[in-house]
Short mmCIF file of N, CA and C in Angstrom, two decimals:
data_model
loop_
_atom_site.label_atom_id
_atom_site.label_comp_id
_atom_site.label_asym_id
_atom_site.label_seq_id
_atom_site.Cartn_x
_atom_site.Cartn_y
_atom_site.Cartn_z
N UNK A 25 -78.32 -43.87 -42.93
CA UNK A 25 -78.55 -42.99 -44.02
C UNK A 25 -78.19 -41.55 -43.68
N UNK A 26 -78.37 -41.20 -42.43
CA UNK A 26 -78.00 -39.87 -41.99
C UNK A 26 -76.52 -39.61 -42.14
N UNK A 27 -75.79 -40.68 -41.91
CA UNK A 27 -74.35 -40.54 -42.06
C UNK A 27 -73.98 -40.34 -43.51
N UNK A 28 -74.65 -41.03 -44.35
CA UNK A 28 -74.34 -40.94 -45.77
C UNK A 28 -74.61 -39.55 -46.29
N UNK A 29 -75.69 -39.01 -45.84
CA UNK A 29 -75.99 -37.66 -46.26
C UNK A 29 -74.90 -36.70 -45.77
N UNK A 30 -74.48 -36.83 -44.58
CA UNK A 30 -73.43 -36.00 -44.01
C UNK A 30 -72.12 -36.16 -44.76
N UNK A 31 -71.85 -37.37 -45.16
CA UNK A 31 -70.61 -37.60 -45.92
C UNK A 31 -70.68 -36.93 -47.28
N UNK A 32 -71.85 -36.99 -47.89
CA UNK A 32 -71.99 -36.34 -49.19
C UNK A 32 -71.84 -34.82 -49.06
N UNK A 33 -72.43 -34.25 -48.06
CA UNK A 33 -72.33 -32.81 -47.83
C UNK A 33 -70.88 -32.44 -47.58
N UNK A 34 -70.21 -33.22 -46.75
CA UNK A 34 -68.81 -32.96 -46.45
C UNK A 34 -67.97 -33.08 -47.73
N UNK A 35 -68.28 -34.06 -48.53
CA UNK A 35 -67.57 -34.26 -49.78
C UNK A 35 -67.81 -33.10 -50.73
N UNK A 36 -69.01 -32.56 -50.77
CA UNK A 36 -69.30 -31.43 -51.63
C UNK A 36 -68.56 -30.18 -51.16
N UNK A 37 -68.51 -29.97 -49.88
CA UNK A 37 -67.79 -28.82 -49.33
C UNK A 37 -66.31 -28.95 -49.62
N UNK A 38 -65.76 -30.14 -49.47
CA UNK A 38 -64.34 -30.37 -49.75
C UNK A 38 -64.04 -30.11 -51.23
N UNK A 39 -64.88 -30.59 -52.11
CA UNK A 39 -64.70 -30.37 -53.55
C UNK A 39 -64.80 -28.89 -53.87
N UNK A 40 -65.74 -28.23 -53.26
CA UNK A 40 -65.90 -26.80 -53.48
C UNK A 40 -64.66 -26.03 -53.00
N UNK A 41 -64.11 -26.45 -51.86
CA UNK A 41 -62.91 -25.80 -51.34
C UNK A 41 -61.72 -26.02 -52.26
N UNK A 42 -61.61 -27.18 -52.84
CA UNK A 42 -60.51 -27.47 -53.77
C UNK A 42 -60.65 -26.60 -55.00
N UNK A 43 -61.85 -26.45 -55.51
CA UNK A 43 -62.07 -25.61 -56.68
C UNK A 43 -61.73 -24.16 -56.35
N UNK A 44 -62.16 -23.68 -55.20
CA UNK A 44 -61.82 -22.31 -54.81
C UNK A 44 -60.32 -22.16 -54.61
N UNK A 45 -59.66 -23.16 -54.06
CA UNK A 45 -58.20 -23.12 -53.87
C UNK A 45 -57.48 -23.06 -55.21
N UNK A 46 -57.96 -23.83 -56.19
CA UNK A 46 -57.36 -23.81 -57.52
C UNK A 46 -57.56 -22.44 -58.19
N UNK A 47 -58.72 -21.85 -57.97
CA UNK A 47 -58.98 -20.52 -58.53
C UNK A 47 -58.06 -19.49 -57.90
N UNK A 48 -57.82 -19.60 -56.59
CA UNK A 48 -56.91 -18.67 -55.91
C UNK A 48 -55.48 -18.82 -56.43
N UNK A 49 -55.06 -20.05 -56.63
CA UNK A 49 -53.72 -20.30 -57.18
C UNK A 49 -53.61 -19.71 -58.58
N UNK A 50 -54.66 -19.91 -59.40
CA UNK A 50 -54.67 -19.35 -60.76
C UNK A 50 -54.59 -17.83 -60.71
N UNK A 51 -55.38 -17.20 -59.81
CA UNK A 51 -55.35 -15.73 -59.69
C UNK A 51 -53.98 -15.23 -59.22
N UNK A 52 -53.37 -15.97 -58.29
CA UNK A 52 -52.05 -15.59 -57.78
C UNK A 52 -51.01 -15.69 -58.90
N UNK A 53 -51.10 -16.73 -59.71
CA UNK A 53 -50.18 -16.87 -60.83
C UNK A 53 -50.35 -15.72 -61.83
N UNK A 54 -51.61 -15.40 -62.13
CA UNK A 54 -51.88 -14.30 -63.07
C UNK A 54 -51.38 -12.97 -62.52
N UNK A 55 -51.60 -12.74 -61.23
CA UNK A 55 -51.14 -11.51 -60.59
C UNK A 55 -49.62 -11.44 -60.62
N UNK A 56 -48.96 -12.57 -60.37
CA UNK A 56 -47.50 -12.61 -60.43
C UNK A 56 -46.97 -12.29 -61.82
N UNK A 57 -47.64 -12.82 -62.84
CA UNK A 57 -47.25 -12.53 -64.22
C UNK A 57 -47.43 -11.05 -64.55
N UNK A 58 -48.52 -10.47 -64.09
CA UNK A 58 -48.79 -9.05 -64.36
C UNK A 58 -47.76 -8.17 -63.67
N UNK A 59 -47.47 -8.47 -62.40
CA UNK A 59 -46.47 -7.69 -61.66
C UNK A 59 -45.09 -7.84 -62.31
N UNK A 60 -44.76 -9.06 -62.72
CA UNK A 60 -43.48 -9.30 -63.39
C UNK A 60 -43.38 -8.54 -64.70
N UNK A 61 -44.45 -8.53 -65.46
CA UNK A 61 -44.45 -7.81 -66.75
C UNK A 61 -44.30 -6.30 -66.53
N UNK A 62 -44.99 -5.76 -65.51
CA UNK A 62 -44.86 -4.33 -65.22
C UNK A 62 -43.44 -4.00 -64.79
N UNK A 63 -42.85 -4.83 -63.93
CA UNK A 63 -41.47 -4.60 -63.49
C UNK A 63 -40.50 -4.65 -64.68
N UNK A 64 -40.71 -5.62 -65.57
CA UNK A 64 -39.86 -5.73 -66.75
C UNK A 64 -39.97 -4.48 -67.63
N UNK A 65 -41.18 -3.99 -67.83
CA UNK A 65 -41.37 -2.79 -68.64
C UNK A 65 -40.74 -1.56 -67.99
N UNK A 66 -40.82 -1.45 -66.67
CA UNK A 66 -40.18 -0.33 -65.97
C UNK A 66 -38.65 -0.38 -66.12
N UNK A 67 -38.08 -1.56 -65.96
CA UNK A 67 -36.62 -1.70 -66.14
C UNK A 67 -36.24 -1.40 -67.58
N UNK A 68 -37.00 -1.88 -68.53
CA UNK A 68 -36.73 -1.61 -69.94
C UNK A 68 -36.81 -0.11 -70.24
N UNK A 69 -37.79 0.58 -69.66
CA UNK A 69 -37.90 2.03 -69.84
C UNK A 69 -36.73 2.77 -69.23
N UNK A 70 -36.28 2.33 -68.05
CA UNK A 70 -35.12 2.97 -67.41
C UNK A 70 -33.86 2.78 -68.25
N UNK A 71 -33.69 1.61 -68.81
CA UNK A 71 -32.53 1.35 -69.68
C UNK A 71 -32.61 2.22 -70.93
N UNK A 72 -33.79 2.37 -71.50
CA UNK A 72 -33.95 3.20 -72.69
C UNK A 72 -33.62 4.66 -72.38
N UNK A 73 -34.06 5.16 -71.23
CA UNK A 73 -33.73 6.54 -70.85
C UNK A 73 -32.23 6.71 -70.64
N UNK A 74 -31.59 5.74 -70.02
CA UNK A 74 -30.14 5.82 -69.78
C UNK A 74 -29.37 5.81 -71.10
N UNK A 75 -29.77 4.97 -72.02
CA UNK A 75 -29.09 4.91 -73.33
C UNK A 75 -29.29 6.23 -74.07
N UNK A 76 -30.50 6.76 -74.01
CA UNK A 76 -30.77 8.04 -74.68
C UNK A 76 -29.91 9.16 -74.07
N UNK A 77 -29.76 9.15 -72.74
CA UNK A 77 -28.95 10.16 -72.08
C UNK A 77 -27.48 10.01 -72.45
N UNK A 78 -26.98 8.78 -72.50
CA UNK A 78 -25.57 8.54 -72.82
C UNK A 78 -25.22 8.90 -74.26
N UNK A 79 -26.18 8.78 -75.17
CA UNK A 79 -25.90 9.06 -76.58
C UNK A 79 -25.95 10.54 -76.91
N UNK A 80 -26.51 11.37 -76.02
CA UNK A 80 -26.57 12.81 -76.27
C UNK A 80 -25.19 13.42 -76.05
N UNK A 81 -24.87 14.46 -76.79
CA UNK A 81 -23.56 15.10 -76.57
C UNK A 81 -23.50 15.75 -75.20
N UNK A 82 -22.31 15.75 -74.60
CA UNK A 82 -22.13 16.30 -73.26
C UNK A 82 -21.94 17.81 -73.28
N UNK A 83 -21.41 18.32 -72.21
CA UNK A 83 -21.12 19.74 -72.10
C UNK A 83 -19.87 20.04 -72.92
N UNK A 84 -20.07 20.55 -74.09
CA UNK A 84 -18.95 20.84 -74.99
C UNK A 84 -18.62 22.32 -74.87
N UNK A 85 -17.98 22.68 -73.77
CA UNK A 85 -17.63 24.07 -73.49
C UNK A 85 -16.20 24.32 -73.91
N UNK A 86 -15.99 25.39 -74.64
CA UNK A 86 -14.67 25.72 -75.16
C UNK A 86 -14.26 27.09 -74.61
N UNK A 87 -13.01 27.21 -74.18
CA UNK A 87 -12.44 28.48 -73.74
C UNK A 87 -11.45 28.92 -74.80
N UNK A 88 -11.71 30.06 -75.40
CA UNK A 88 -10.82 30.55 -76.45
C UNK A 88 -9.62 31.24 -75.83
N UNK A 89 -8.53 31.35 -76.58
CA UNK A 89 -7.35 32.07 -76.09
C UNK A 89 -7.56 33.57 -76.19
N UNK A 90 -8.43 33.98 -77.04
CA UNK A 90 -8.79 35.39 -77.12
C UNK A 90 -7.71 36.27 -77.73
N UNK A 91 -7.97 37.56 -77.70
CA UNK A 91 -7.02 38.56 -78.19
C UNK A 91 -6.39 39.26 -77.00
N UNK A 92 -5.08 39.40 -77.02
CA UNK A 92 -4.36 40.04 -75.93
C UNK A 92 -3.57 41.23 -76.47
N UNK A 93 -3.60 42.30 -75.73
CA UNK A 93 -2.80 43.49 -76.09
C UNK A 93 -2.06 43.97 -74.84
N UNK A 94 -0.89 44.53 -75.10
CA UNK A 94 -0.11 45.10 -74.00
C UNK A 94 -0.43 46.59 -73.94
N UNK A 95 -1.15 46.98 -72.90
CA UNK A 95 -1.63 48.35 -72.77
C UNK A 95 -0.56 49.24 -72.16
N UNK A 96 0.12 48.78 -71.13
CA UNK A 96 1.16 49.56 -70.45
C UNK A 96 2.45 48.75 -70.44
N UNK A 97 3.53 49.41 -70.85
CA UNK A 97 4.85 48.78 -70.78
C UNK A 97 5.81 49.79 -70.19
N UNK A 98 6.02 49.69 -68.90
CA UNK A 98 6.93 50.56 -68.17
C UNK A 98 8.04 49.69 -67.59
N UNK A 99 9.14 50.26 -67.12
CA UNK A 99 10.23 49.43 -66.59
C UNK A 99 9.80 48.53 -65.42
N UNK A 100 8.88 48.99 -64.60
CA UNK A 100 8.49 48.20 -63.43
C UNK A 100 7.03 47.77 -63.48
N UNK A 101 6.41 47.92 -64.62
CA UNK A 101 4.99 47.60 -64.68
C UNK A 101 4.58 47.22 -66.10
N UNK A 102 3.84 46.14 -66.19
CA UNK A 102 3.24 45.73 -67.45
C UNK A 102 1.74 45.57 -67.22
N UNK A 103 0.98 45.90 -68.23
CA UNK A 103 -0.46 45.67 -68.16
C UNK A 103 -0.90 45.01 -69.46
N UNK A 104 -1.43 43.81 -69.31
CA UNK A 104 -1.94 43.06 -70.45
C UNK A 104 -3.45 42.96 -70.32
N UNK A 105 -4.13 43.21 -71.40
CA UNK A 105 -5.58 43.12 -71.41
C UNK A 105 -5.97 42.10 -72.48
N UNK A 106 -6.78 41.15 -72.06
CA UNK A 106 -7.21 40.13 -73.00
C UNK A 106 -8.68 39.83 -72.84
N UNK A 107 -9.23 39.28 -73.86
CA UNK A 107 -10.65 38.93 -73.84
C UNK A 107 -10.77 37.44 -74.17
N UNK A 108 -11.09 36.66 -73.14
CA UNK A 108 -11.34 35.24 -73.32
C UNK A 108 -12.84 35.05 -73.46
N UNK A 109 -13.21 33.98 -74.12
CA UNK A 109 -14.63 33.75 -74.33
C UNK A 109 -14.93 32.26 -74.15
N UNK A 110 -15.97 32.00 -73.38
CA UNK A 110 -16.48 30.64 -73.26
C UNK A 110 -17.51 30.44 -74.38
N UNK A 111 -17.37 29.35 -75.10
CA UNK A 111 -18.32 29.04 -76.17
C UNK A 111 -18.97 27.69 -75.91
N UNK A 112 -20.27 27.69 -75.93
CA UNK A 112 -21.03 26.46 -75.79
C UNK A 112 -21.23 25.87 -77.18
N UNK A 113 -20.60 24.76 -77.45
CA UNK A 113 -20.68 24.15 -78.77
C UNK A 113 -21.79 23.11 -78.86
N UNK A 114 -22.59 22.97 -77.82
CA UNK A 114 -23.71 22.05 -77.82
C UNK A 114 -24.99 22.85 -78.03
N UNK A 115 -25.65 22.71 -79.16
CA UNK A 115 -26.85 23.51 -79.41
C UNK A 115 -28.07 23.08 -78.61
N UNK A 116 -28.02 21.92 -77.95
CA UNK A 116 -29.19 21.40 -77.26
C UNK A 116 -29.21 21.67 -75.77
N UNK A 117 -28.10 22.14 -75.22
CA UNK A 117 -28.03 22.37 -73.78
C UNK A 117 -27.49 23.76 -73.49
N UNK A 118 -28.02 24.34 -72.44
CA UNK A 118 -27.52 25.62 -71.98
C UNK A 118 -26.51 25.35 -70.87
N UNK A 119 -25.33 25.94 -70.99
CA UNK A 119 -24.27 25.72 -70.02
C UNK A 119 -24.05 27.01 -69.24
N UNK A 120 -23.99 26.87 -67.93
CA UNK A 120 -23.79 28.03 -67.07
C UNK A 120 -22.43 27.89 -66.40
N UNK A 121 -21.66 28.97 -66.37
CA UNK A 121 -20.35 28.98 -65.73
C UNK A 121 -20.49 29.86 -64.49
N UNK A 122 -20.66 29.25 -63.31
CA UNK A 122 -20.94 30.06 -62.12
C UNK A 122 -19.71 30.73 -61.52
N UNK A 123 -18.53 30.19 -61.76
CA UNK A 123 -17.34 30.73 -61.11
C UNK A 123 -16.15 30.58 -62.04
N UNK A 124 -15.41 31.67 -62.17
CA UNK A 124 -14.19 31.66 -62.97
C UNK A 124 -13.07 32.20 -62.11
N UNK A 125 -11.96 31.48 -62.08
CA UNK A 125 -10.80 31.92 -61.32
C UNK A 125 -9.66 32.18 -62.28
N UNK A 126 -8.93 33.24 -62.01
CA UNK A 126 -7.79 33.60 -62.85
C UNK A 126 -6.52 33.23 -62.10
N UNK A 127 -5.67 32.45 -62.73
CA UNK A 127 -4.39 32.08 -62.14
C UNK A 127 -3.29 32.46 -63.13
N UNK A 128 -2.30 33.16 -62.63
CA UNK A 128 -1.20 33.62 -63.48
C UNK A 128 0.05 32.83 -63.12
N UNK A 129 0.79 32.42 -64.13
CA UNK A 129 2.06 31.74 -63.93
C UNK A 129 3.14 32.54 -64.65
N UNK A 130 4.04 33.10 -63.89
CA UNK A 130 5.15 33.85 -64.46
C UNK A 130 6.37 32.96 -64.52
N UNK A 131 7.00 32.94 -65.66
CA UNK A 131 8.22 32.14 -65.85
C UNK A 131 9.38 33.10 -66.10
N UNK A 132 10.49 32.86 -65.40
CA UNK A 132 11.63 33.76 -65.53
C UNK A 132 12.91 33.01 -65.23
N UNK A 133 14.02 33.52 -65.79
CA UNK A 133 15.32 32.94 -65.49
C UNK A 133 15.88 33.51 -64.20
N UNK A 134 15.35 34.62 -63.75
CA UNK A 134 15.82 35.25 -62.50
C UNK A 134 14.72 35.11 -61.45
N UNK A 135 15.06 35.49 -60.23
CA UNK A 135 14.12 35.38 -59.13
C UNK A 135 12.93 36.32 -59.32
N UNK A 136 11.78 35.87 -58.94
CA UNK A 136 10.56 36.66 -59.02
C UNK A 136 10.12 37.15 -57.63
N UNK A 137 11.04 37.15 -56.69
CA UNK A 137 10.73 37.61 -55.33
C UNK A 137 10.35 39.09 -55.39
N UNK A 138 9.31 39.45 -54.69
CA UNK A 138 8.85 40.83 -54.66
C UNK A 138 7.95 41.22 -55.81
N UNK A 139 7.71 40.31 -56.70
CA UNK A 139 6.81 40.59 -57.83
C UNK A 139 5.38 40.33 -57.38
N UNK A 140 4.51 41.25 -57.63
CA UNK A 140 3.09 41.11 -57.29
C UNK A 140 2.28 41.14 -58.57
N UNK A 141 1.19 40.44 -58.53
CA UNK A 141 0.33 40.36 -59.71
C UNK A 141 -1.09 40.67 -59.30
N UNK A 142 -1.75 41.46 -60.11
CA UNK A 142 -3.15 41.80 -59.87
C UNK A 142 -3.93 41.35 -61.11
N UNK A 143 -4.92 40.49 -60.89
CA UNK A 143 -5.73 40.02 -62.01
C UNK A 143 -7.19 40.36 -61.73
N UNK A 144 -7.92 40.53 -62.79
CA UNK A 144 -9.33 40.85 -62.65
C UNK A 144 -10.09 40.16 -63.78
N UNK A 145 -11.15 39.47 -63.40
CA UNK A 145 -12.04 38.86 -64.38
C UNK A 145 -13.31 39.69 -64.42
N UNK A 146 -13.61 40.25 -65.57
CA UNK A 146 -14.77 41.13 -65.72
C UNK A 146 -15.82 40.38 -66.56
N UNK A 147 -16.93 40.02 -65.95
CA UNK A 147 -17.97 39.30 -66.71
C UNK A 147 -18.74 40.24 -67.62
N UNK A 148 -19.29 39.69 -68.68
CA UNK A 148 -20.10 40.49 -69.60
C UNK A 148 -21.57 40.50 -69.21
N UNK A 149 -21.92 39.68 -68.23
CA UNK A 149 -23.32 39.63 -67.78
C UNK A 149 -23.59 40.83 -66.88
N UNK A 150 -24.73 41.47 -67.06
CA UNK A 150 -25.04 42.71 -66.35
C UNK A 150 -25.18 42.51 -64.84
N UNK A 151 -25.65 41.35 -64.38
CA UNK A 151 -25.88 41.13 -62.96
C UNK A 151 -24.63 40.70 -62.19
N UNK A 152 -23.60 40.27 -62.88
CA UNK A 152 -22.42 39.73 -62.20
C UNK A 152 -21.46 40.85 -61.81
N UNK A 153 -20.71 40.59 -60.73
CA UNK A 153 -19.72 41.57 -60.29
C UNK A 153 -18.33 41.06 -60.62
N UNK A 154 -17.40 41.96 -60.92
CA UNK A 154 -16.04 41.53 -61.28
C UNK A 154 -15.34 40.91 -60.07
N UNK A 155 -14.47 39.97 -60.35
CA UNK A 155 -13.68 39.37 -59.27
C UNK A 155 -12.26 39.90 -59.38
N UNK A 156 -11.69 40.21 -58.25
CA UNK A 156 -10.36 40.81 -58.19
C UNK A 156 -9.47 39.90 -57.37
N UNK A 157 -8.28 39.65 -57.86
CA UNK A 157 -7.35 38.80 -57.14
C UNK A 157 -6.00 39.49 -57.13
N UNK A 158 -5.52 39.79 -55.94
CA UNK A 158 -4.18 40.35 -55.79
C UNK A 158 -3.33 39.25 -55.19
N UNK A 159 -2.25 38.93 -55.86
CA UNK A 159 -1.46 37.77 -55.45
C UNK A 159 -0.01 38.15 -55.27
N UNK A 160 0.57 37.65 -54.22
CA UNK A 160 2.02 37.76 -54.03
C UNK A 160 2.58 36.40 -53.69
N UNK A 161 2.05 35.38 -54.36
CA UNK A 161 2.49 34.01 -54.14
C UNK A 161 3.87 33.80 -54.76
N UNK A 162 4.62 32.85 -54.26
CA UNK A 162 5.89 32.53 -54.93
C UNK A 162 5.62 32.00 -56.34
N UNK A 163 6.25 32.60 -57.29
CA UNK A 163 6.01 32.25 -58.69
C UNK A 163 6.79 31.02 -59.08
N UNK A 164 6.28 30.34 -60.05
CA UNK A 164 6.96 29.16 -60.56
C UNK A 164 8.04 29.59 -61.55
N UNK A 165 9.19 29.02 -61.44
CA UNK A 165 10.28 29.32 -62.36
C UNK A 165 10.55 28.07 -63.19
N UNK A 166 11.27 28.19 -64.30
CA UNK A 166 11.52 27.01 -65.15
C UNK A 166 12.24 25.90 -64.42
N UNK A 167 13.00 26.21 -63.36
CA UNK A 167 13.73 25.16 -62.64
C UNK A 167 12.83 24.30 -61.79
N UNK A 168 11.60 24.74 -61.52
CA UNK A 168 10.70 23.97 -60.67
C UNK A 168 9.93 22.95 -61.45
#
């Protein structure tokens, strides 16, 4: 009879362990579903943000040709003054232009050897300093 009692106790412990094991499996499954749902929602949110970003207008910056006048016209010297303007055509974003370079291309039927060009970009912002470029590079001619 002592053995029988021991067998019953052992059987009860085994049954209890199976029930606890099933509960652990159930909790693990539930936890897996919750983690999966959270991951799915995070990916869905990232896709929504990317689509929203892609549908917004980009940097719509326009450079106008401006107005140009010939201030000096001498036999060996010309001075042209022009006012170019950058226009931000996107009302939702502020566009900053940190650096502007001026490049001049002279076209001529004769040689441009010995011709020098001085360009200056003068910003309208009070804190910025003008940039000066003195160039004696070989100029491009129509034959090139």
